[in-house]
mmCIF file of C-alpha atoms and ligand atoms in Angstrom:
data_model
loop_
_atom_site.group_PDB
_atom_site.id
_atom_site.type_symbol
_atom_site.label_atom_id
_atom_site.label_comp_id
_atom_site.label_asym_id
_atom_site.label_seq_id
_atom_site.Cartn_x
_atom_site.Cartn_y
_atom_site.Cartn_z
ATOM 1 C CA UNK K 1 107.355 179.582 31.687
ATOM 2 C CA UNK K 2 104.259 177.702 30.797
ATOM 3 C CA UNK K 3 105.671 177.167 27.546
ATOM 4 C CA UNK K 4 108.544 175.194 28.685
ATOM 5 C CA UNK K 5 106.381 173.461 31.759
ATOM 6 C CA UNK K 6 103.865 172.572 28.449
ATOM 7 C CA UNK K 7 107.116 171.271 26.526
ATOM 8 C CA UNK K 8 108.296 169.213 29.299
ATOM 9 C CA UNK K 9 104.903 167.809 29.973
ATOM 10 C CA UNK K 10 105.012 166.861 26.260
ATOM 11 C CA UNK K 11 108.082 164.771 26.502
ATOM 12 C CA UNK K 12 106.922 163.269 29.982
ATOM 13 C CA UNK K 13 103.820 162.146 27.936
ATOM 14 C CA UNK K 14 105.923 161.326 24.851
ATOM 15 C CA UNK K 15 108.519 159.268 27.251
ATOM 16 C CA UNK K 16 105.707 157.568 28.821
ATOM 17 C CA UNK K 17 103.719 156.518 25.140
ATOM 18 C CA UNK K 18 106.974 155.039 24.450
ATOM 19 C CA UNK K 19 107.547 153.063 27.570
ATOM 20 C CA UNK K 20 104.050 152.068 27.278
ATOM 21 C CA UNK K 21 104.421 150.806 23.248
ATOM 22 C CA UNK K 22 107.745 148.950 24.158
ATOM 23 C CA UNK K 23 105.659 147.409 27.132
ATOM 24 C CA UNK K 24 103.140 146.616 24.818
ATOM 25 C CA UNK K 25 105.725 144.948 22.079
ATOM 26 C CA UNK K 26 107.340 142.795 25.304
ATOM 27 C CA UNK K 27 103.883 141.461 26.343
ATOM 28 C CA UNK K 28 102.836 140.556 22.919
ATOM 29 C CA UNK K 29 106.021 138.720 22.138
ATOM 30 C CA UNK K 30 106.122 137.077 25.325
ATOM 31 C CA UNK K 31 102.648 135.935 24.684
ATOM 32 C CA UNK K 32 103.434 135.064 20.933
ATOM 33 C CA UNK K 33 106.288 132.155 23.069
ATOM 34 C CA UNK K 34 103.655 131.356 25.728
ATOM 35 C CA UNK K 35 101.990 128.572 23.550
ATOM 36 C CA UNK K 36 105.198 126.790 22.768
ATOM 37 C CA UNK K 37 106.985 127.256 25.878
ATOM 38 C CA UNK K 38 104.305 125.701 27.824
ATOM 39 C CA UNK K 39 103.097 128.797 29.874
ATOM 40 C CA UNK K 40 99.318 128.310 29.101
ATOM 41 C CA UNK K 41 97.214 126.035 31.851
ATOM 42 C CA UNK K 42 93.660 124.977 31.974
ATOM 43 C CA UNK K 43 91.904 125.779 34.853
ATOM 44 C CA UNK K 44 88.899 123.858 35.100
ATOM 45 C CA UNK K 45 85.294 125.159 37.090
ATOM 46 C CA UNK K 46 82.798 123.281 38.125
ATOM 47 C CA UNK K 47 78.975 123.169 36.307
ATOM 48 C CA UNK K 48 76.462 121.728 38.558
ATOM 49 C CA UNK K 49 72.784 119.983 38.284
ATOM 50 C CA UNK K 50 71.081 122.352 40.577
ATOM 51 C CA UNK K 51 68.575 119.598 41.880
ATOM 52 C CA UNK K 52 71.243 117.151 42.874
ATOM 53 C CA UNK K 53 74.186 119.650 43.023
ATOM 54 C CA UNK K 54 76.506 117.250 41.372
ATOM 55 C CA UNK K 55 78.996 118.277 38.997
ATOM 56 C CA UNK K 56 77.908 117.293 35.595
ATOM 57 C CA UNK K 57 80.193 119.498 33.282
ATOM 58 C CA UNK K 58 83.413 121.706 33.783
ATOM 59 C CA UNK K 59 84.443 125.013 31.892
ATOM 60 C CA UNK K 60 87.908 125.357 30.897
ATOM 61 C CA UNK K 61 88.994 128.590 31.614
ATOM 62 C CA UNK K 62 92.706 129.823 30.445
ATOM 63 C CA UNK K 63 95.774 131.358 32.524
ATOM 64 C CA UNK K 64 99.246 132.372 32.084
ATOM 65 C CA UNK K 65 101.916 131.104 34.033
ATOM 66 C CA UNK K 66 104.093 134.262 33.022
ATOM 67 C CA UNK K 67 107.545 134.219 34.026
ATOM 68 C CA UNK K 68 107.430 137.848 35.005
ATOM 69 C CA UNK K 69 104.208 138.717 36.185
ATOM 70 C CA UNK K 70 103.156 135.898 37.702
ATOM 71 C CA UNK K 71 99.848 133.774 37.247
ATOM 72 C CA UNK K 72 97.248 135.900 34.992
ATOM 73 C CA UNK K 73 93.580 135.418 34.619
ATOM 74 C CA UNK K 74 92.289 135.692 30.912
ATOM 75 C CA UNK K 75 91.130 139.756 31.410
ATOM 76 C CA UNK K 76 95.001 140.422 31.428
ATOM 77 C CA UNK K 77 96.102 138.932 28.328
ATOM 78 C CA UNK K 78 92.908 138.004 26.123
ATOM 79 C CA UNK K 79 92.292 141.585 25.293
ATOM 80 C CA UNK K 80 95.836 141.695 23.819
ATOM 81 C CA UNK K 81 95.799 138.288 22.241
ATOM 82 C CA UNK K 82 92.146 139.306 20.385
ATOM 83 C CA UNK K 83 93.559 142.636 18.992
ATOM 84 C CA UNK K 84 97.191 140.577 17.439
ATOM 85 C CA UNK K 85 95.251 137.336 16.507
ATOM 86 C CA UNK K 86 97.185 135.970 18.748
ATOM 87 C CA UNK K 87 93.964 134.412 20.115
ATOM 88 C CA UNK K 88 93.226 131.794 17.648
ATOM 89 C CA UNK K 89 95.820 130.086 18.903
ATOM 90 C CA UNK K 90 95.731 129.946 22.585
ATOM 91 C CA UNK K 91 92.082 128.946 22.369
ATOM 92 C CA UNK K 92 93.812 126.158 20.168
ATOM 93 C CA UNK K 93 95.727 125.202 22.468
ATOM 94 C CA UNK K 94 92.438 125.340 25.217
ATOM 95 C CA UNK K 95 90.262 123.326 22.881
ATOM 96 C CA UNK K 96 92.911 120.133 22.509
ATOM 97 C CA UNK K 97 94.405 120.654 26.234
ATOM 98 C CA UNK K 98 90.975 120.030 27.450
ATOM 99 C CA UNK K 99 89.763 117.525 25.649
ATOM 100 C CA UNK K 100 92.773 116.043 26.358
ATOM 101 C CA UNK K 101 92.062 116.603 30.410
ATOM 102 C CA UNK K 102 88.413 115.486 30.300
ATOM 103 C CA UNK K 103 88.781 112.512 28.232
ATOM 104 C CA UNK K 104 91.891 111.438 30.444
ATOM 105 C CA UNK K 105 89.375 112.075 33.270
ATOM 106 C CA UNK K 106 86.518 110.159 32.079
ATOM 107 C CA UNK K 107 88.708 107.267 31.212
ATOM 108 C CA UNK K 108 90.299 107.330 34.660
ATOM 109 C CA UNK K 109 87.451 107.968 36.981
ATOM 110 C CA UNK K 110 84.378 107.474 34.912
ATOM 111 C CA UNK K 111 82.170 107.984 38.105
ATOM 112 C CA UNK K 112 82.972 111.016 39.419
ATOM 113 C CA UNK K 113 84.065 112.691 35.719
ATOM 114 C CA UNK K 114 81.952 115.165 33.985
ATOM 115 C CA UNK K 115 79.655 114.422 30.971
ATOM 116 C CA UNK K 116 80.819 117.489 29.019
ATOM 117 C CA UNK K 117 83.732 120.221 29.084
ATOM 118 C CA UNK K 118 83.162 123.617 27.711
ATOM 119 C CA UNK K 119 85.617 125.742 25.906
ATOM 120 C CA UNK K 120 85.593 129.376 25.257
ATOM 121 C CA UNK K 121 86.268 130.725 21.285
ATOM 122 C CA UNK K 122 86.956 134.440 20.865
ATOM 123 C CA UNK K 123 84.882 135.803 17.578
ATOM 124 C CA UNK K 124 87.926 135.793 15.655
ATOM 125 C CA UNK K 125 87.399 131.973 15.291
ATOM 126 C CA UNK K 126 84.482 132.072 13.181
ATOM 127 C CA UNK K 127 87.159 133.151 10.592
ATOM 128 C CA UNK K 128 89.671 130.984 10.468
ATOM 129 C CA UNK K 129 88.572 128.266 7.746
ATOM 130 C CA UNK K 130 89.171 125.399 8.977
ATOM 131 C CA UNK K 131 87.939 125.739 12.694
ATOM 132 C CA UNK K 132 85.717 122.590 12.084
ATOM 133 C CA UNK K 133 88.689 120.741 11.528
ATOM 134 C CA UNK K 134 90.373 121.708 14.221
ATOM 135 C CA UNK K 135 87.541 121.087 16.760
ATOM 136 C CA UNK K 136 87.023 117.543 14.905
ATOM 137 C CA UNK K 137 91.039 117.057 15.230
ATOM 138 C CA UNK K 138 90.964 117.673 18.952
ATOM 139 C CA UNK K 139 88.308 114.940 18.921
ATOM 140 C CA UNK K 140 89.894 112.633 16.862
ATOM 141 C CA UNK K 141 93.406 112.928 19.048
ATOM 142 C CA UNK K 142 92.259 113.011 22.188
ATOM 143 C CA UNK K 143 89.426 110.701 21.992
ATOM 144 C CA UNK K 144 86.807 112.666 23.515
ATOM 145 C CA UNK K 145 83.059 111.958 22.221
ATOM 146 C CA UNK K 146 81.528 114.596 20.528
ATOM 147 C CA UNK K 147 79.125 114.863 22.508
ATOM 148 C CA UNK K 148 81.366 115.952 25.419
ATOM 149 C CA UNK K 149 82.203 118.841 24.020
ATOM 150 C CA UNK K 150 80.542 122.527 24.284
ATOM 151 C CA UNK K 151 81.490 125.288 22.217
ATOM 152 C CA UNK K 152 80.938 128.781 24.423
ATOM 153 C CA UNK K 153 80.319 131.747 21.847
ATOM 154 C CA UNK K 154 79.210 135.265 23.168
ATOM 155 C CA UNK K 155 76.069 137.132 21.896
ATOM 156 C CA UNK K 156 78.146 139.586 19.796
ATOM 157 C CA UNK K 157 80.211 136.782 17.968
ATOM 158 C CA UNK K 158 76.631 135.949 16.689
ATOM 159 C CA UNK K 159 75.189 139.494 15.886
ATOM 160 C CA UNK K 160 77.849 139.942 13.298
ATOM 161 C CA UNK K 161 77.185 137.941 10.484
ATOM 162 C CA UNK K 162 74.072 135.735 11.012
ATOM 163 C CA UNK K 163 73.911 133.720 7.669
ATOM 164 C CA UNK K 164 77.796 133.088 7.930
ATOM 165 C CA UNK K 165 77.658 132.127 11.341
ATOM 166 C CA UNK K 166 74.512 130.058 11.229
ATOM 167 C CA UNK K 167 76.581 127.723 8.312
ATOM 168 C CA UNK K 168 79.639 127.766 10.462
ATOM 169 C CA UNK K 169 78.016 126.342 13.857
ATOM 170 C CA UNK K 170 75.962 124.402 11.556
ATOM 171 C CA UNK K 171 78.977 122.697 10.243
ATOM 172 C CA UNK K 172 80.797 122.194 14.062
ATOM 173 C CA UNK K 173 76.992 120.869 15.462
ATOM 174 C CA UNK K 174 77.158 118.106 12.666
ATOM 175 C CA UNK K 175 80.470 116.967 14.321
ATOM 176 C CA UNK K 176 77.965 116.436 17.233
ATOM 177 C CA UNK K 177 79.289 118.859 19.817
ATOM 178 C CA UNK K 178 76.815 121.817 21.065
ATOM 179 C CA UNK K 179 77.088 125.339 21.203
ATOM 180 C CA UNK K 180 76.369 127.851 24.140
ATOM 181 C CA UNK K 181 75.207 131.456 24.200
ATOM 182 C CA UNK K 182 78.201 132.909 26.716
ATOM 183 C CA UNK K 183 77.158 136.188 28.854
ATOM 184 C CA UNK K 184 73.527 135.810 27.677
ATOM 185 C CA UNK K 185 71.906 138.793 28.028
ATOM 186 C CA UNK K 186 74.457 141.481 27.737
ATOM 187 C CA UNK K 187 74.721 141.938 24.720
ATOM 188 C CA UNK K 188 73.215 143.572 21.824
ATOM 189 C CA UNK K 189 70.700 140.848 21.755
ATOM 190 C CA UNK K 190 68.541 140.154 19.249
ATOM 191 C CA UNK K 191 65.730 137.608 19.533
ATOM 192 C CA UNK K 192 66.416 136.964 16.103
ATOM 193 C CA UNK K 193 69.589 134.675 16.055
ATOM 194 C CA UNK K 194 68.004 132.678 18.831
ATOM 195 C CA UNK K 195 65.666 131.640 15.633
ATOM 196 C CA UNK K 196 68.564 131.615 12.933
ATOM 197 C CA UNK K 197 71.308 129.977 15.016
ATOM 198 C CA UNK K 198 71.614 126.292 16.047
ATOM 199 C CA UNK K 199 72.037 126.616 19.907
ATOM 200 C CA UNK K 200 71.818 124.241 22.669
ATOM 201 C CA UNK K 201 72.642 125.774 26.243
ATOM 202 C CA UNK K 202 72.119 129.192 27.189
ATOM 203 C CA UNK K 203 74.514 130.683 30.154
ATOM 204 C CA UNK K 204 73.018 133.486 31.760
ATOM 205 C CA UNK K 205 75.203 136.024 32.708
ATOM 206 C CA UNK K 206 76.833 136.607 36.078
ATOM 207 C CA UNK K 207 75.225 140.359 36.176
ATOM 208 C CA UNK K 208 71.244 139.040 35.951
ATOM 209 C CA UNK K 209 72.384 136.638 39.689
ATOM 210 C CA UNK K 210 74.329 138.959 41.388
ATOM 211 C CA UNK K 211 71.785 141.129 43.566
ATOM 212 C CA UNK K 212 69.000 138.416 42.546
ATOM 213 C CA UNK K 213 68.258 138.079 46.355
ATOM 214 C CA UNK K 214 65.587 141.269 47.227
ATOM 215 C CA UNK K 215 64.822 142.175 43.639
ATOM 216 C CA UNK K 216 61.644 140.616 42.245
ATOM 217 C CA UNK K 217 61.760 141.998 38.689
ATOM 218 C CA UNK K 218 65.352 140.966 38.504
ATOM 219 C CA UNK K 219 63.945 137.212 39.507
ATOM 220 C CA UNK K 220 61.173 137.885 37.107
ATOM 221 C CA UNK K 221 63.409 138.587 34.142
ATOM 222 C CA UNK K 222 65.826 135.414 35.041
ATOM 223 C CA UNK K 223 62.410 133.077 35.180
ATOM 224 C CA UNK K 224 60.910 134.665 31.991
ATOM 225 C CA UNK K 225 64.812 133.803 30.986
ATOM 226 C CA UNK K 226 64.721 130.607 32.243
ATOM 227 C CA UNK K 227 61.230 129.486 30.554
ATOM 228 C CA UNK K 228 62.339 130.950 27.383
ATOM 229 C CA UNK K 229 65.459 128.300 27.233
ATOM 230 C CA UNK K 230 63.707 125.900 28.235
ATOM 231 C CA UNK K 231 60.548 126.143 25.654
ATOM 232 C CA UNK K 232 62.975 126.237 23.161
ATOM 233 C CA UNK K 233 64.573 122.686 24.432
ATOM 234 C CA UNK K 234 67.620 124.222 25.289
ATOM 235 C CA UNK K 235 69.719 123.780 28.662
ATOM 236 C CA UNK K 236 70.519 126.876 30.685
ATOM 237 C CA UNK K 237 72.752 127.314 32.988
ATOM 238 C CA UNK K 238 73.125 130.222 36.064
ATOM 239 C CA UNK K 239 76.156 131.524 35.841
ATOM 240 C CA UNK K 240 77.970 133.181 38.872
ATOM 241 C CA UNK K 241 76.344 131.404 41.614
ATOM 242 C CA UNK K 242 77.784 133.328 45.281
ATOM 243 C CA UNK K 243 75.702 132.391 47.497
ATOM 244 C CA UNK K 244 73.411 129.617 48.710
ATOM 245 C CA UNK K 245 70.151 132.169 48.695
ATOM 246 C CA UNK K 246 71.003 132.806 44.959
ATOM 247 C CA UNK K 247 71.081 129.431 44.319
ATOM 248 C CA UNK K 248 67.552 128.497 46.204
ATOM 249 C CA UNK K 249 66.180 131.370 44.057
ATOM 250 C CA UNK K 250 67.222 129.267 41.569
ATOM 251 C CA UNK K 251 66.075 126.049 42.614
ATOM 252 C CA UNK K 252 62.379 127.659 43.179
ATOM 253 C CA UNK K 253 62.413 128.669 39.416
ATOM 254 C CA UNK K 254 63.226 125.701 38.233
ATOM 255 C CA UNK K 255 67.060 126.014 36.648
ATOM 256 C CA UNK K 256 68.510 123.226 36.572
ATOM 257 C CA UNK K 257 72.121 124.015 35.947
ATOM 258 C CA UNK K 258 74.386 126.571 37.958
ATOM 259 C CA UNK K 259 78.051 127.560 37.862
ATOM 260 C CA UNK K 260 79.674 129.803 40.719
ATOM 261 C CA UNK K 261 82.521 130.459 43.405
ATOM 262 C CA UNK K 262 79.357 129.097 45.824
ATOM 263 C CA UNK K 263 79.411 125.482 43.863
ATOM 264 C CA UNK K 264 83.300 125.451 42.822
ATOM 265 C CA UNK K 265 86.160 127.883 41.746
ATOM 266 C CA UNK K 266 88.243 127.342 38.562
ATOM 267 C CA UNK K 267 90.998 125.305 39.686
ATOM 268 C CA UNK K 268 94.020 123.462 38.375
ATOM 269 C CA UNK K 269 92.336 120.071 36.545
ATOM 270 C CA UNK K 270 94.584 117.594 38.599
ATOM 271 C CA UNK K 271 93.139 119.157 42.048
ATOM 272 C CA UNK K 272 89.777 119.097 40.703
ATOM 273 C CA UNK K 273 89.940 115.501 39.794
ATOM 274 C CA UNK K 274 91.410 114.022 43.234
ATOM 275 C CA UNK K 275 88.737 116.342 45.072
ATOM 276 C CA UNK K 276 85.556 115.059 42.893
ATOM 277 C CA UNK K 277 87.246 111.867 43.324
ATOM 278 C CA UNK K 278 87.206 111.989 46.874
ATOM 279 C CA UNK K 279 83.638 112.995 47.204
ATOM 280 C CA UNK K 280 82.209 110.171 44.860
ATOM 281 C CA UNK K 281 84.140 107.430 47.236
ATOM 282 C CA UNK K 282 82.085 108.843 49.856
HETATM 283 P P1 C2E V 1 83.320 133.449 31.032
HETATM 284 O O1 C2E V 1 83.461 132.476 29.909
HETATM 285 O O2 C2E V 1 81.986 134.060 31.240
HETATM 286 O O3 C2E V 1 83.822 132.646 32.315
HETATM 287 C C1 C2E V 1 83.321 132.861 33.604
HETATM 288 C C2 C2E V 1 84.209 133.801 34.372
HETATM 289 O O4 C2E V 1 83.562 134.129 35.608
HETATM 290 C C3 C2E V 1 85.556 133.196 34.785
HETATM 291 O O5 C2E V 1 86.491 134.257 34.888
HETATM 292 C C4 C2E V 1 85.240 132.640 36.159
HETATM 293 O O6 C2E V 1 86.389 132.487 36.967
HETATM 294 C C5 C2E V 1 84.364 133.732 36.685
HETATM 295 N N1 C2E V 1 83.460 133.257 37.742
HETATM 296 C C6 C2E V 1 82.918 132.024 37.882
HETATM 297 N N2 C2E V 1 82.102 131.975 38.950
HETATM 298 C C7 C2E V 1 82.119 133.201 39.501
HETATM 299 C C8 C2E V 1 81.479 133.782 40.650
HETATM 300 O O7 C2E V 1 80.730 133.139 41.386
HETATM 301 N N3 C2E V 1 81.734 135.084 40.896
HETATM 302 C C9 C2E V 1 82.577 135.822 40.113
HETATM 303 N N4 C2E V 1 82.781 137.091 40.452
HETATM 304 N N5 C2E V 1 83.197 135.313 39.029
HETATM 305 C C10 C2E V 1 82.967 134.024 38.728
HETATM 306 P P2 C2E V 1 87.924 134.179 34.211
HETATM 307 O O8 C2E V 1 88.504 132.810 34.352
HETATM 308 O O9 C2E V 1 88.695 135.349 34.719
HETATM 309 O O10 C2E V 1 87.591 134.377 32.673
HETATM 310 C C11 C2E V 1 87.058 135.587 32.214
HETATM 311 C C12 C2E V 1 86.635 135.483 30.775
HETATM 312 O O11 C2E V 1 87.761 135.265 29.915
HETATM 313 C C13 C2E V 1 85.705 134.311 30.482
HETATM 314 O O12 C2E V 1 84.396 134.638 30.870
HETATM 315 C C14 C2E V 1 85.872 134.179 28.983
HETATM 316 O O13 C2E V 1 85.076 135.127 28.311
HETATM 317 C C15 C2E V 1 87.329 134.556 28.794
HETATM 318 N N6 C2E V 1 88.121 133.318 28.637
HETATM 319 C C16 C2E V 1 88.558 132.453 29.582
HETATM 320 N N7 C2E V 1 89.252 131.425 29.026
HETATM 321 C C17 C2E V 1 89.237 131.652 27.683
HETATM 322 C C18 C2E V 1 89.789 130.943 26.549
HETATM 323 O O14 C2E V 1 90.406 129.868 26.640
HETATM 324 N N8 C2E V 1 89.571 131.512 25.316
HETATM 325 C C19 C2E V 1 88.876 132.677 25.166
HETATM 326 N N9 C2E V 1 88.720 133.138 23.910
HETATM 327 N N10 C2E V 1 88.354 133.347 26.187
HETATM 328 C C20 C2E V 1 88.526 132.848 27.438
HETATM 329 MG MG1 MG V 2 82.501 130.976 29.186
HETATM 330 MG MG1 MG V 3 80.219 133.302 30.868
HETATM 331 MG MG1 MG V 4 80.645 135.927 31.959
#
């Protein structure tokens, strides 16, 4: 009897490895079509000047409009998009939709637009040949000055191949647009790259603000943080900002730059524009 209960389980777990690859094979088609058929949209989050909590730059931050499942954030479908490749080509589409967005902004509302828009690139990036042309294409087409444009890499992207990657961002910094550490502090770091690597803005992960409030060595490490990037002449910039106690922490240790639901949530570009629109009429 246990035999055949064993057997059965094996085909219930067989069945289900099988629903699960076909699953798999649907979702990675479908994603394949959501570039062309439109499905991709920006959603745009406020970064704000701590000391005068204005908005001075946006991240762009990708969804999928997917016709079956509904609106996913990035943690549904870049996992799956990084393993196929797939992700070269929505972040693509990210970099020239918004530079597209911002320039459109800061041509149409130059007082209330931001000064820069930051877009996410996957690791994967760093391989394709000619990225640099692509970022300097999405410039060209749209418009958008160099200098409006920040290129958000994570720690590990840099860990992997220092004297590669230090030519590579070398080559997109000459283009004039600036590069940011992503999740700093999470990963693997090594002192090292912050030597070896051209960077300009360091964004200190959510995980070093949340439970800043009532834990001095946590406050300790994000000053010590804080003085580091700033020695170094590089901008840094709170990320995951809840709550207004977080951000006076903040304020007392001198950052000047914080992103978080508390300051603005990633929203659809258009809303954010008539909102920050609305606010610099006032
Ligand atoms: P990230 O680049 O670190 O972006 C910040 C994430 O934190 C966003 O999540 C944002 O919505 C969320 N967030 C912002 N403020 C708060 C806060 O106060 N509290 C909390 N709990 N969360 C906050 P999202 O949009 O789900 O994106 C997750 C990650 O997906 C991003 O992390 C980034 O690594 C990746 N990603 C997003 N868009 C792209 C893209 O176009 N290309 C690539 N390669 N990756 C992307
Ligand atoms: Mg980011
Ligand atoms: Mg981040
Ligand atoms: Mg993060």
């Amino acid at each position: 009897a246990a035999k055949a209960r064993g057997k059965a389980c094996y085909q219930v777990f067989e069945t289900r490895m099988h629903e699960q690859l076909l699953d798999r094979l649907d979702s990675e088609s479908r994603l394949r079509d959501a570039v062309h058929r439109g499905e991709l949209r920006v959603d745009l989050q406020p970064v704000v000047e701590v000391a005068t909590r204005r908005t001075r730059g946006v991240e762009a931050l990708v969804r999928w409009a997917d016709p079956e499942r509904g609106l996913q954030p990035p943690g549904a479908f870049i996992p799956l998009a990084e393993e196929t490749g797939l992700i070269t080509e929505i972040d693509r589409w990210m970099l020239n939709e918004a530079c597209r967005l911002v320039r459109e902004w800061q041509r149409t509302a130059p007082e209330s637009a931001p000064a820069w828009v930051s877009v996410n690139l996957s690791a994967a990036n760093l391989e394709v040949p000619d990225l640099t042309d692509r970022v300097a294409y999405a410039l060209a087409s749209t418009g958008l000055p160099p200098e409006s444009l920040v290129l958000e890499l994570t720690e590990t992207v840099l860990m992997r191949d220092l004297a590669v990657t230090a030519t590579r961002l070398e080559e997109l910094r000459e283009l004039g647009v600036r590069i940011a550490i992503d999740d700093f502090g999470t990963g693997y770091s090594s002192l090292g790259y912050l030597r070896d690597i051209p960077v300009d803005v360091l964004k200190v992960d959510r995980s070093f603000i949340t439970g800043l409030a009532g834990n001095e060595r946590q406050q300790q490490l994000v000053s010590a943080v804080l003085q580091l990037g700033h020695t170094l002449g590089l901008k840094v910039v709170a990320e995951g900002v809840e709550t207004e106690e977080q951000l006076a922490l903040l304020a007392a240790m001198d950052c000047r730059y914080a992103q978080g639901y508390h300051l603005g949530r990633p929203e659809p570009a258009a809303d954010l524009m008539r909102r920050s629109a609305a606010v610099s009429v006032i």
